[in-house]
C-alpha positions as a printed NumPy array, in Angstrom:
array([[265.197, 111.76 ,   4.572],
       [263.512, 115.008,   3.053],
       [260.498, 114.298,   5.137],
       [262.511, 113.868,   8.148],
       [264.434, 117.109,   7.738],
       [261.2  , 118.629,   6.98 ],
       [259.723, 117.48 ,  10.187],
       [262.573, 118.572,  12.061],
       [262.508, 122.152,  10.673],
       [258.729, 122.29 ,  11.208],
       [259.196, 121.06 ,  14.876],
       [262.028, 123.662,  15.761],
       [259.858, 126.411,  14.358],
       [257.015, 125.286,  16.87 ],
       [259.544, 125.154,  19.595],
       [260.604, 128.726,  18.791],
       [256.876, 129.924,  18.798],
       [256.211, 128.327,  22.218],
       [259.351, 128.811,  24.263],
       [257.553, 128.308,  27.616],
       [256.267, 125.068,  26.894],
       [259.698, 123.979,  25.32 ],
       [261.659, 125.051,  28.396],
       [259.175, 123.401,  30.857],
       [259.309, 120.115,  28.854],
       [263.185, 120.138,  28.455],
       [264.023, 120.938,  32.055],
       [261.481, 118.221,  33.438],
       [263.237, 115.639,  31.166],
       [266.786, 116.942,  32.087],
       [265.965, 116.206,  35.804],
       [264.9  , 112.743,  35.041],
       [267.525, 111.799,  32.465],
       [270.277, 113.686,  34.42 ],
       [269.647, 111.86 ,  37.572],
       [269.546, 108.603,  35.946],
       [272.641, 109.103,  33.741],
       [274.523, 110.427,  36.996],
       [273.869, 107.141,  38.833],
       [274.78 , 105.193,  35.708],
       [277.999, 107.184,  35.485],
       [278.974, 105.931,  38.99 ],
       [277.734, 102.399,  38.095],
       [280.002, 102.466,  35.042],
       [283.062, 103.86 ,  36.95 ],
       [282.666, 101.599,  40.041],
       [281.106,  98.322,  38.61 ],
       [281.645,  98.037,  34.91 ],
       [285.288,  99.382,  34.071],
       [288.261,  97.117,  33.837],
       [291.613,  97.919,  35.223],
       [293.951,  99.953,  33.033],
       [296.197,  96.911,  32.575],
       [297.425,  94.815,  29.888],
       [294.723,  92.198,  28.585],
       [292.534,  92.479,  31.893],
       [290.43 ,  89.406,  30.724],
       [293.392,  87.114,  31.475],
       [293.627,  88.24 ,  35.   ],
       [292.104,  85.963,  37.884],
       [292.016,  86.245,  41.47 ],
       [292.514,  83.276,  43.714],
       [289.926,  83.707,  46.476],
       [286.956,  86.135,  46.477],
       [286.447,  87.384,  49.978],
       [287.065,  90.887,  50.777],
       [287.573,  91.006,  54.473],
       [290.284,  93.284,  55.689],
       [293.136,  93.486,  56.872],
       [294.562,  90.587,  59.039],
       [292.632,  87.487,  59.673],
       [293.561,  84.847,  62.267],
       [291.231,  82.041,  61.665],
       [288.849,  80.446,  58.934],
       [287.3  ,  82.839,  56.517],
       [284.79 ,  80.408,  54.83 ],
       [284.949,  82.328,  51.542],
       [288.747,  82.758,  51.418],
       [290.263,  85.827,  50.005],
       [293.29 ,  86.677,  52.167],
       [296.506,  84.524,  52.836],
       [299.546,  84.447,  54.86 ],
       [302.774,  84.591,  52.872],
       [303.586,  80.96 ,  53.564],
       [300.245,  79.782,  52.336],
       [300.6  ,  82.136,  49.394],
       [303.869,  80.289,  48.417],
       [302.034,  77.057,  48.786],
       [299.228,  78.097,  46.531],
       [301.456,  79.742,  44.046],
       [303.271,  76.29 ,  43.421],
       [299.887,  74.731,  42.906],
       [298.717,  76.948,  40.056],
       [300.585,  75.827,  36.763],
       [297.743,  77.347,  34.705],
       [299.058,  80.741,  35.48 ],
       [302.1  ,  82.2  ,  33.657],
       [302.61 ,  84.694,  36.474],
       [301.244,  85.105,  39.984],
       [301.597,  87.83 ,  42.211],
       [300.903,  88.797,  45.987],
       [300.017,  92.111,  47.418],
       [298.88 ,  93.639,  50.71 ],
       [295.206,  93.661,  51.49 ],
       [294.39 ,  97.195,  53.117],
       [296.68 , 100.249,  53.294],
       [299.144, 101.472,  55.788],
       [300.666, 104.841,  56.284],
       [304.386, 105.258,  56.124],
       [306.575, 108.284,  57.306],
       [308.327, 109.401,  54.251],
       [310.878, 112.174,  53.761],
       [312.796, 113.281,  50.643],
       [316.302, 113.058,  51.659],
       [318.094, 116.593,  51.177],
       [314.926, 118.251,  50.226],
       [312.582, 118.001,  53.152],
       [313.148, 118.427,  56.7  ],
       [309.968, 117.026,  57.991],
       [308.451, 113.721,  57.01 ],
       [305.094, 113.299,  55.362],
       [302.51 , 110.23 ,  55.805],
       [302.152, 108.485,  52.587],
       [299.798, 105.445,  51.819],
       [301.613, 102.427,  51.105],
       [301.149,  98.972,  49.696],
       [303.69 ,  95.939,  49.798],
       [303.842,  93.974,  46.782],
       [305.901,  91.24 ,  45.292],
       [308.347,  91.279,  42.557],
       [305.747,  90.04 ,  39.958],
       [303.181,  92.577,  40.673],
       [303.648,  94.989,  37.997],
       [304.597,  92.462,  35.445],
       [301.607,  90.198,  36.237],
       [299.244,  93.348,  35.892],
       [301.179,  94.404,  32.705],
       [302.038,  97.861,  34.003],
       [305.052,  99.653,  32.654],
       [306.768, 102.747,  34.199],
       [306.014, 106.374,  33.369],
       [309.752, 107.184,  34.46 ],
       [312.297, 104.975,  35.616],
       [311.397, 101.191,  36.001],
       [309.021,  99.231,  38.215],
       [309.649,  96.696,  41.004],
       [310.871,  93.368,  39.688],
       [311.893,  89.959,  41.358],
       [315.498,  91.186,  41.791],
       [314.195,  93.913,  44.055],
       [312.022,  91.445,  46.054],
       [314.693,  89.758,  47.698],
       [315.637,  90.167,  51.616],
       [319.296,  91.012,  50.734],
       [318.315,  93.446,  47.876],
       [318.731,  97.285,  48.248],
       [315.464,  98.956,  49.462],
       [313.529, 100.563,  46.621],
       [310.2  , 102.058,  45.945],
       [307.715, 103.092,  43.304],
       [305.851, 106.249,  43.403],
       [302.191, 106.669,  42.054],
       [301.944, 109.338,  39.206],
       [299.4  , 111.317,  41.084],
       [301.761, 111.588,  44.236],
       [304.572, 112.331,  42.097],
       [302.919, 115.345,  40.497],
       [300.96 , 116.735,  43.451],
       [303.532, 116.086,  46.207],
       [306.825, 116.227,  44.552],
       [306.14 , 118.749,  41.53 ],
       [306.556, 116.127,  38.929],
       [310.219, 116.7  ,  38.98 ],
       [312.498, 114.103,  37.028],
       [314.955, 114.423,  39.595],
       [312.948, 112.421,  42.188],
       [313.501, 109.19 ,  40.254],
       [317.018, 107.917,  41.591],
       [316.672, 110.074,  44.635],
       [316.637, 108.806,  48.236],
       [313.526, 108.733,  50.318],
       [313.758, 107.997,  54.12 ],
       [310.873, 105.544,  54.873],
       [310.305, 104.74 ,  58.452],
       [313.866, 105.685,  59.153],
       [315.548, 103.563,  56.445],
       [316.851, 105.017,  53.028],
       [314.878, 103.706,  50.111],
       [315.843, 104.578,  46.316],
       [313.026, 105.854,  44.167],
       [313.337, 103.666,  41.104],
       [310.157, 104.708,  39.134],
       [306.957, 106.414,  38.613],
       [303.695, 104.547,  37.775],
       [301.872, 105.459,  34.812],
       [298.904, 108.135,  35.013],
       [295.524, 106.584,  35.627],
       [297.006, 103.554,  37.525],
       [296.039, 103.792,  41.109],
       [296.407, 100.07 ,  42.207],
       [294.466,  96.801,  41.697],
       [291.626,  98.071,  43.969],
       [289.258, 100.955,  43.11 ],
       [289.193, 102.913,  46.593],
       [289.498, 106.368,  48.035],
       [293.046, 107.536,  48.81 ],
       [294.86 , 104.879,  46.79 ],
       [298.462, 104.088,  47.549],
       [301.034, 106.668,  47.083],
       [304.054, 104.33 ,  47.131],
       [304.671, 100.564,  46.34 ],
       [307.411,  98.849,  48.397],
       [308.564,  95.106,  47.775],
       [307.124,  92.628,  49.904],
       [310.511,  91.37 ,  51.229],
       [311.193,  94.777,  53.061],
       [308.062,  94.268,  55.273],
       [310.261,  92.894,  58.099],
       [312.762,  95.964,  57.752],
       [309.806,  98.49 ,  58.024],
       [307.549,  96.641,  60.491],
       [310.406,  95.275,  62.711],
       [309.019,  93.015,  65.609],
       [305.408,  93.378,  64.464],
       [306.239,  91.945,  60.886],
       [303.594,  89.658,  59.321],
       [305.672,  88.294,  56.479],
       [306.65 ,  84.813,  58.   ],
       [303.618,  84.267,  60.29 ],
       [301.646,  81.564,  59.038],
       [298.347,  82.393,  60.66 ],
       [298.171,  86.119,  59.728],
       [296.266,  86.533,  56.596],
       [296.949,  89.886,  55.067],
       [298.003,  89.22 ,  51.458],
       [295.648,  88.948,  48.294],
       [296.515,  86.966,  45.139],
       [296.082,  87.581,  41.41 ],
       [297.451,  85.324,  38.547],
       [297.662,  85.744,  34.696],
       [296.357,  82.923,  32.787],
       [298.691,  81.079,  30.28 ],
       [297.664,  81.053,  26.572],
       [295.316,  78.072,  26.063],
       [294.965,  77.261,  29.835],
       [291.666,  77.138,  31.725],
       [290.61 ,  77.713,  35.306],
       [288.393,  74.724,  35.294],
       [289.136,  72.499,  38.166],
       [291.367,  74.893,  39.923],
       [288.922,  75.855,  42.667],
       [288.346,  72.149,  43.921],
       [292.077,  71.442,  43.855],
       [293.017,  74.732,  45.676],
       [290.192,  74.198,  48.033],
       [291.528,  70.68 ,  48.872],
       [295.09 ,  72.199,  49.419],
       [293.636,  74.83 ,  51.619],
       [291.991,  72.376,  53.953],
       [295.148,  70.235,  54.137],
       [296.965,  73.449,  55.174],
       [294.434,  74.368,  57.881],
       [294.689,  70.859,  59.457],
       [298.479,  70.291,  59.39 ],
       [300.556,  73.375,  58.439],
       [298.675,  76.532,  59.562],
       [300.211,  76.868,  63.118],
       [296.825,  77.394,  64.741],
       [296.764,  76.909,  68.622],
       [295.677,  73.512,  69.751],
       [292.548,  74.773,  71.35 ],
       [291.532,  76.054,  67.703],
       [292.267,  72.661,  65.964],
       [289.112,  70.833,  66.945],
       [286.946,  73.802,  65.747],
       [289.128,  74.028,  62.521],
       [288.388,  70.462,  61.604],
       [284.618,  71.075,  62.3  ],
       [284.721,  74.082,  60.072],
       [286.679,  72.518,  57.21 ],
       [283.426,  71.869,  54.87 ],
       [282.802,  75.47 ,  54.831],
       [286.342,  76.577,  53.802],
       [286.228,  77.189,  50.124],
       [288.715,  78.766,  47.826],
       [287.496,  80.108,  44.392],
       [289.139,  81.402,  41.399],
       [287.204,  84.371,  39.832],
       [287.799,  86.959,  37.117],
       [289.85 ,  89.912,  38.261],
       [289.818,  92.136,  35.099],
       [288.064,  94.825,  37.281],
       [290.372,  94.295,  40.213],
       [289.491,  93.596,  43.735],
       [285.825,  94.627,  43.95 ],
       [285.57 ,  96.078,  47.326],
       [283.837,  99.361,  46.439],
       [281.588,  97.25 ,  43.963],
       [280.468,  95.097,  46.856],
       [280.078,  97.889,  49.258],
       [278.331, 100.293,  46.94 ],
       [276.804,  98.303,  44.257],
       [273.343,  97.612,  45.843],
       [273.099, 101.181,  46.833],
       [273.792, 102.312,  43.25 ],
       [271.112,  99.883,  41.802],
       [268.445, 101.162,  44.4  ],
       [269.424, 104.791,  43.454],
       [269.149, 103.799,  39.701],
       [265.538, 102.542,  40.354],
       [264.547, 105.539,  42.161],
       [265.983, 107.859,  39.406],
       [263.986, 105.584,  36.854],
       [260.846, 106.408,  38.798],
       [261.597, 110.04 ,  38.685],
       [262.198, 109.711,  34.93 ],
       [258.764, 107.984,  34.497],
       [257.041, 110.701,  36.306],
       [258.756, 113.178,  33.949],
       [257.651, 111.243,  30.993],
       [254.09 , 111.289,  32.271],
       [254.405, 115.088,  32.833],
       [255.631, 115.787,  29.471],
       [253.031, 113.468,  27.89 ],
       [250.278, 115.376,  29.451],
       [251.832, 118.587,  28.26 ],
       [251.892, 117.041,  24.58 ],
       [248.348, 115.905,  24.919],
       [247.12 , 119.392,  25.883],
       [249.162, 120.792,  23.161],
       [247.46 , 118.258,  20.776],
       [244.111, 119.222,  21.785],
       [244.793, 122.929,  21.233],
       [246.061, 122.106,  17.885],
       [243.392, 119.65 ,  16.764],
       [241.884, 122.189,  14.229],
       [245.342, 122.466,  12.637],
       [245.782, 118.754,  12.578],
       [242.342, 118.38 ,  10.894],
       [243.11 , 120.774,   8.115],
       [246.501, 118.859,   7.427],
       [244.398, 115.65 ,   7.115],
       [241.86 , 117.18 ,   5.022],
       [244.3  , 118.498,   2.332],
       [245.94 , 114.823,   2.061],
       [248.5  , 114.469,   5.066],
       [248.538, 110.604,   5.958],
       [248.203, 109.237,   9.564],
       [251.717, 108.025,   9.203],
       [253.028, 111.547,   8.408],
       [251.083, 112.956,  11.356],
       [252.4  , 110.375,  13.798],
       [256.033, 110.833,  12.582],
       [255.757, 114.342,  13.043],
       [254.571, 114.015,  16.526],
       [257.259, 111.448,  17.388],
       [259.909, 113.724,  15.724],
       [258.711, 116.548,  18.322],
       [258.853, 114.237,  21.409],
       [262.274, 112.579,  20.412],
       [263.832, 116.189,  19.802],
       [262.329, 117.206,  23.148],
       [263.962, 114.155,  24.748],
       [267.335, 114.703,  22.976],
       [267.444, 118.227,  24.216],
       [266.528, 116.973,  27.604],
       [269.377, 114.579,  27.278],
       [272.022, 117.146,  26.708],
       [270.781, 119.19 ,  29.348],
       [270.763, 116.082,  31.57 ],
       [274.561, 115.476,  30.834],
       [275.315, 118.654,  32.378],
       [273.231, 117.893,  35.46 ],
       [274.625, 114.277,  35.552],
       [278.184, 115.542,  35.912],
       [277.241, 117.945,  38.749],
       [274.979, 115.196,  40.41 ],
       [277.866, 112.58 ,  40.136],
       [280.426, 115.068,  41.778],
       [277.831, 115.896,  44.587],
       [277.293, 112.179,  45.213],
       [281.043, 111.417,  45.439],
       [281.645, 114.262,  47.68 ],
       [279.022, 113.314,  50.183],
       [280.039, 109.665,  50.101],
       [283.657, 110.487,  50.592],
       [283.81 , 113.478,  52.69 ],
       [287.026, 112.476,  54.17 ],
       [288.935, 111.361,  51.14 ],
       [292.118, 113.595,  50.022],
       [291.905, 111.856,  46.485],
       [289.407, 109.712,  44.84 ],
       [290.435, 107.989,  41.603],
       [286.953, 107.926,  40.085],
       [286.295, 110.019,  36.909],
       [282.991, 111.523,  36.329],
       [283.751, 112.389,  32.739],
       [281.026, 110.716,  30.612],
       [282.652, 107.718,  28.721],
       [281.562, 106.455,  25.509],
       [279.261, 103.997,  27.474],
       [277.653, 106.74 ,  29.418],
       [277.062, 108.886,  26.581],
       [275.667, 105.96 ,  24.719],
       [273.467, 105.441,  27.605],
       [272.297, 108.815,  27.839],
       [271.578, 108.945,  24.115],
       [269.734, 105.731,  24.032],
       [267.797, 106.697,  27.283],
       [266.711, 109.988,  25.617],
       [265.552, 108.37 ,  22.497],
       [263.615, 105.717,  24.447],
       [262.142, 108.513,  26.742],
       [261.008, 110.42 ,  23.704],
       [259.238, 107.426,  22.22 ],
       [257.545, 106.461,  25.304],
       [256.194, 109.79 ,  26.165],
       [255.259, 110.738,  22.635],
       [253.573, 107.615,  21.605],
       [250.396, 108.266,  23.256],
       [250.022, 111.967,  22.056],
       [251.034, 110.903,  18.582],
       [248.232, 108.238,  18.477],
       [245.682, 110.805,  19.655],
       [246.711, 113.206,  17.033],
       [245.475, 110.874,  14.301],
       [242.048, 110.308,  16.101],
       [240.79 , 113.707,  14.867],
       [237.875, 113.586,  12.316],
       [238.54 , 116.518,   9.911],
       [234.915, 117.199,   9.408],
       [233.936, 117.287,  13.015],
       [237.08 , 119.281,  13.922],
       [236.489, 121.919,  11.21 ],
       [232.776, 122.036,  12.307],
       [234.109, 122.928,  15.954],
       [232.766, 119.543,  17.324],
       [235.473, 116.913,  18.224],
       [234.055, 116.407,  21.819],
       [234.515, 112.761,  21.778],
       [238.354, 113.06 ,  20.877],
       [238.485, 115.566,  23.602],
       [236.939, 113.283,  26.095],
       [239.487, 110.517,  25.071],
       [242.404, 112.822,  25.446],
       [241.072, 114.248,  28.861],
       [240.624, 110.621,  30.126],
       [244.178, 109.8  ,  29.016],
       [245.546, 112.86 ,  30.892],
       [243.611, 111.842,  34.142],
       [245.151, 108.443,  33.747],
       [248.588, 109.824,  33.306],
       [248.055, 112.041,  36.409],
       [247.036, 109.074,  38.299],
       [250.401, 107.418,  37.268],
       [252.407, 110.527,  38.336],
       [250.636, 110.699,  41.825],
       [251.056, 106.858,  42.369],
       [254.79 , 107.031,  41.477],
       [255.243, 110.146,  43.555],
       [253.641, 108.7  ,  46.673],
       [256.011, 105.775,  46.446],
       [259.176, 108.234,  46.121],
       [257.934, 110.606,  48.933],
       [257.157, 107.575,  51.32 ],
       [260.691, 106.078,  50.72 ],
       [262.292, 109.628,  51.148],
       [260.338, 110.123,  54.362],
       [261.638, 106.721,  55.831],
       [265.111, 107.506,  54.585],
       [264.961, 110.821,  56.369],
       [263.71 , 109.09 ,  59.549],
       [266.546, 106.632,  59.423],
       [269.314, 109.138,  59.113],
       [267.507, 111.34 ,  61.932],
       [267.778, 108.298,  64.229],
       [271.395, 107.576,  63.212],
       [272.404, 111.108,  63.817],
       [270.774, 111.013,  67.388],
       [271.88 , 107.478,  68.226],
       [273.091, 106.945,  71.647],
       [276.55 , 105.278,  71.576],
       [277.242, 105.38 ,  75.259],
       [279.537, 108.592,  75.325],
       [279.287, 112.25 ,  75.039],
       [279.469, 113.426,  71.495],
       [279.327, 117.282,  71.755],
       [282.78 , 118.795,  72.345],
       [284.867, 115.731,  71.383],
       [287.427, 116.062,  68.704],
       [289.402, 113.14 ,  67.124],
       [293.04 , 113.616,  66.47 ],
       [294.547, 110.795,  64.208],
       [298.242, 109.944,  64.833],
       [300.392, 108.455,  62.271],
       [302.249, 105.242,  63.294],
       [305.724, 106.104,  64.484],
       [308.542, 104.565,  62.702],
       [309.836, 101.108,  63.703],
       [313.131, 102.65 ,  64.862],
       [311.577, 104.077,  67.854],
       [312.336, 101.996,  71.049],
       [309.632, 101.055,  73.368],
       [310.837, 103.637,  75.963],
       [311.019, 106.259,  73.439],
       [307.446, 105.655,  72.482],
       [306.319, 105.787,  75.993],
       [307.889, 109.086,  76.422],
       [306.565, 110.454,  73.076],
       [302.898, 109.394,  74.066],
       [303.216, 110.934,  77.463],
       [304.53 , 114.241,  76.039],
       [301.862, 114.269,  73.477],
       [299.139, 113.739,  76.115],
       [300.526, 116.464,  78.344],
       [300.843, 118.976,  75.608],
       [297.246, 118.314,  74.411],
       [296.004, 118.781,  78.007],
       [297.845, 122.17 ,  78.099],
       [296.087, 123.617,  75.027],
       [293.704, 126.557,  75.81 ],
       [289.861, 125.35 ,  75.866],
       [290.995, 121.569,  76.306],
       [289.293, 120.123,  79.415],
       [291.022, 116.847,  78.905],
       [292.769, 114.465,  76.513],
       [293.285, 110.79 ,  76.257],
       [294.97 , 108.275,  73.94 ],
       [293.631, 105.108,  72.411],
       [294.446, 102.75 ,  69.619],
       [291.076, 103.092,  68.041],
       [288.451, 105.631,  67.772],
       [285.028, 104.724,  69.436],
       [283.25 , 103.868,  66.011],
       [285.787, 101.667,  64.381],
       [286.303,  97.977,  64.546],
       [288.664,  97.113,  67.351],
       [291.142,  94.282,  67.694],
       [289.578,  91.22 ,  68.643],
       [290.943,  88.081,  70.67 ],
       [289.416,  84.868,  71.939],
       [288.99 ,  85.1  ,  75.78 ],
       [289.537,  82.132,  77.865],
       [288.565,  82.318,  81.466],
       [290.795,  80.387,  83.876],
       [289.204,  77.257,  85.113],
       [286.639,  77.267,  82.303],
       [286.788,  75.306,  79.012],
       [287.807,  77.096,  75.979],
       [284.79 ,  78.529,  73.971],
       [284.224,  77.285,  70.469],
       [285.699,  79.25 ,  67.776],
       [282.75 ,  81.339,  66.097],
       [281.691,  84.98 ,  65.943],
       [280.51 ,  85.091,  69.671],
       [283.774,  83.569,  71.04 ],
       [286.177,  86.786,  70.531],
       [286.068,  89.867,  72.512],
       [287.179,  93.392,  70.957],
       [289.433,  95.513,  73.002],
       [291.095,  98.911,  72.927],
       [294.428, 100.075,  74.475],
       [293.579, 103.571,  76.354],
       [295.179, 106.065,  78.52 ],
       [294.166, 106.816,  81.98 ],
       [291.588, 109.534,  81.458],
       [290.191, 108.349,  78.162],
       [286.72 , 106.983,  79.577],
       [286.231, 110.122,  81.524],
       [287.031, 112.438,  78.702],
       [284.652, 110.67 ,  76.457],
       [282.004, 111.174,  79.085],
       [281.501, 107.279,  79.48 ],
       [279.526, 106.515,  82.717],
       [281.033, 103.785,  84.973],
       [278.052, 101.947,  86.296],
       [279.862,  99.575,  88.702],
       [283.543,  99.932,  90.034],
       [285.566, 102.619,  88.813],
       [287.618, 103.851,  85.757],
       [291.246, 103.918,  85.201],
       [293.437, 106.274,  87.205],
       [296.959, 107.237,  86.694],
       [298.235, 104.207,  88.477]])
């Protein structure tokens, strides 16, 4: 330990005497370590962390597909279910002590705090059954959570607020719990506030603001209710394993049940049943661990994060080669000093340990600076990836795992780029160095420096080529011809009106909105549509009269959009045959 502390003191003195070298080496390493740590921070947050729930290792998901949000046909890798199918599956899972169903995807509800707010606000909502919070093991921060008694058709309407919404939207007032909110025109009592850090079972931008009992879906959605439809698959399913139970054998049993359901009880139209039977062997229902929740963001961004981690690893290797070259040049300049130390009795092991101490201290200093860069880089990446998100429940504060990764990476980096200079430091012949010779050692170090420069150049060519291709792809995407005019077009999103609106009231409301938008100064034209041009539209199977029905596959459906009279003209869509819609 005395030798170690002595080496550290000696190296720190060397750093103080050569501040330019020290700063250059530390900043070079900080960029490489910081970029790599930034990506690992996101990988840790998106792919490695478990849900903040009780004993997440006991949670399992029935199904693994992540399609969203209402399916009307076979899914192959099933992950969403209708409520009647969920009830059937729930009865066939005795291995679970608790089972819950919750909405796939999110909606927005018009919510007004009665007696406090005069205007409603749109809040993101999620329907959950009465077992949702107890299955996850989530207790209330204030009040209580939804239970089975709340999830009955005749039960009084209640809801639970997220902690984030309670604080940011309603000022964290204790009086909110127990008060009445008007949700889509219906009075609901706020019975509780979820704990901080819980944002639902799915990591996503703009998580739920409120949770509503599943049995209140018909009350809110009215005629468009999905609860009792056997075709519409819009729910996901979690279960908590009983002590001593195992999931072995569950998947084949539930797959058999699913196939029987599809054949006999699904309610699919007769024209589909023949294709349903043909596709049955592909319909599979797996039971998978769900400690990390629904892994939508993991599947969507996991591959990209892994590629970015590889790119940052190449940058770090270039930084290591750069610093190794600096240390080699520094070693050549100090060859006479090393020769004197060897001549007066220093061992080669001591020379190597001192050189490695220098490289490891440089790497650790670069790691500390890299952590600061990592936080800023992670924040920048999230801002670029989720530009339209009003709230993102991803913490970029380094966890213990991230701190351990940064420390281990710094240590490994120091050893990697310090090993070659340390080895060359011991190849000095004291007699030759003191006579001013040592050309052979200089030649060897010169050759090594050239080799490291070649490695840097090769890796840099790979990165520059990849960056150039990425820039070209982004340029092509930005100037892609989508068949309509982009300049001067503005998208205005409207929240779904409450179910209490009648059809005549809705028609009058939309006509008035369109008329007012057209009267705004600077507006040449305004139109209404269900979807904006770049989103997935609703799809249906199209059967032409007098022709046989097509087989049910990816090419049998047609997407459609419901638009107002001037929509196509306002978008600048060219009509190549016939004409566009008019007011008639």
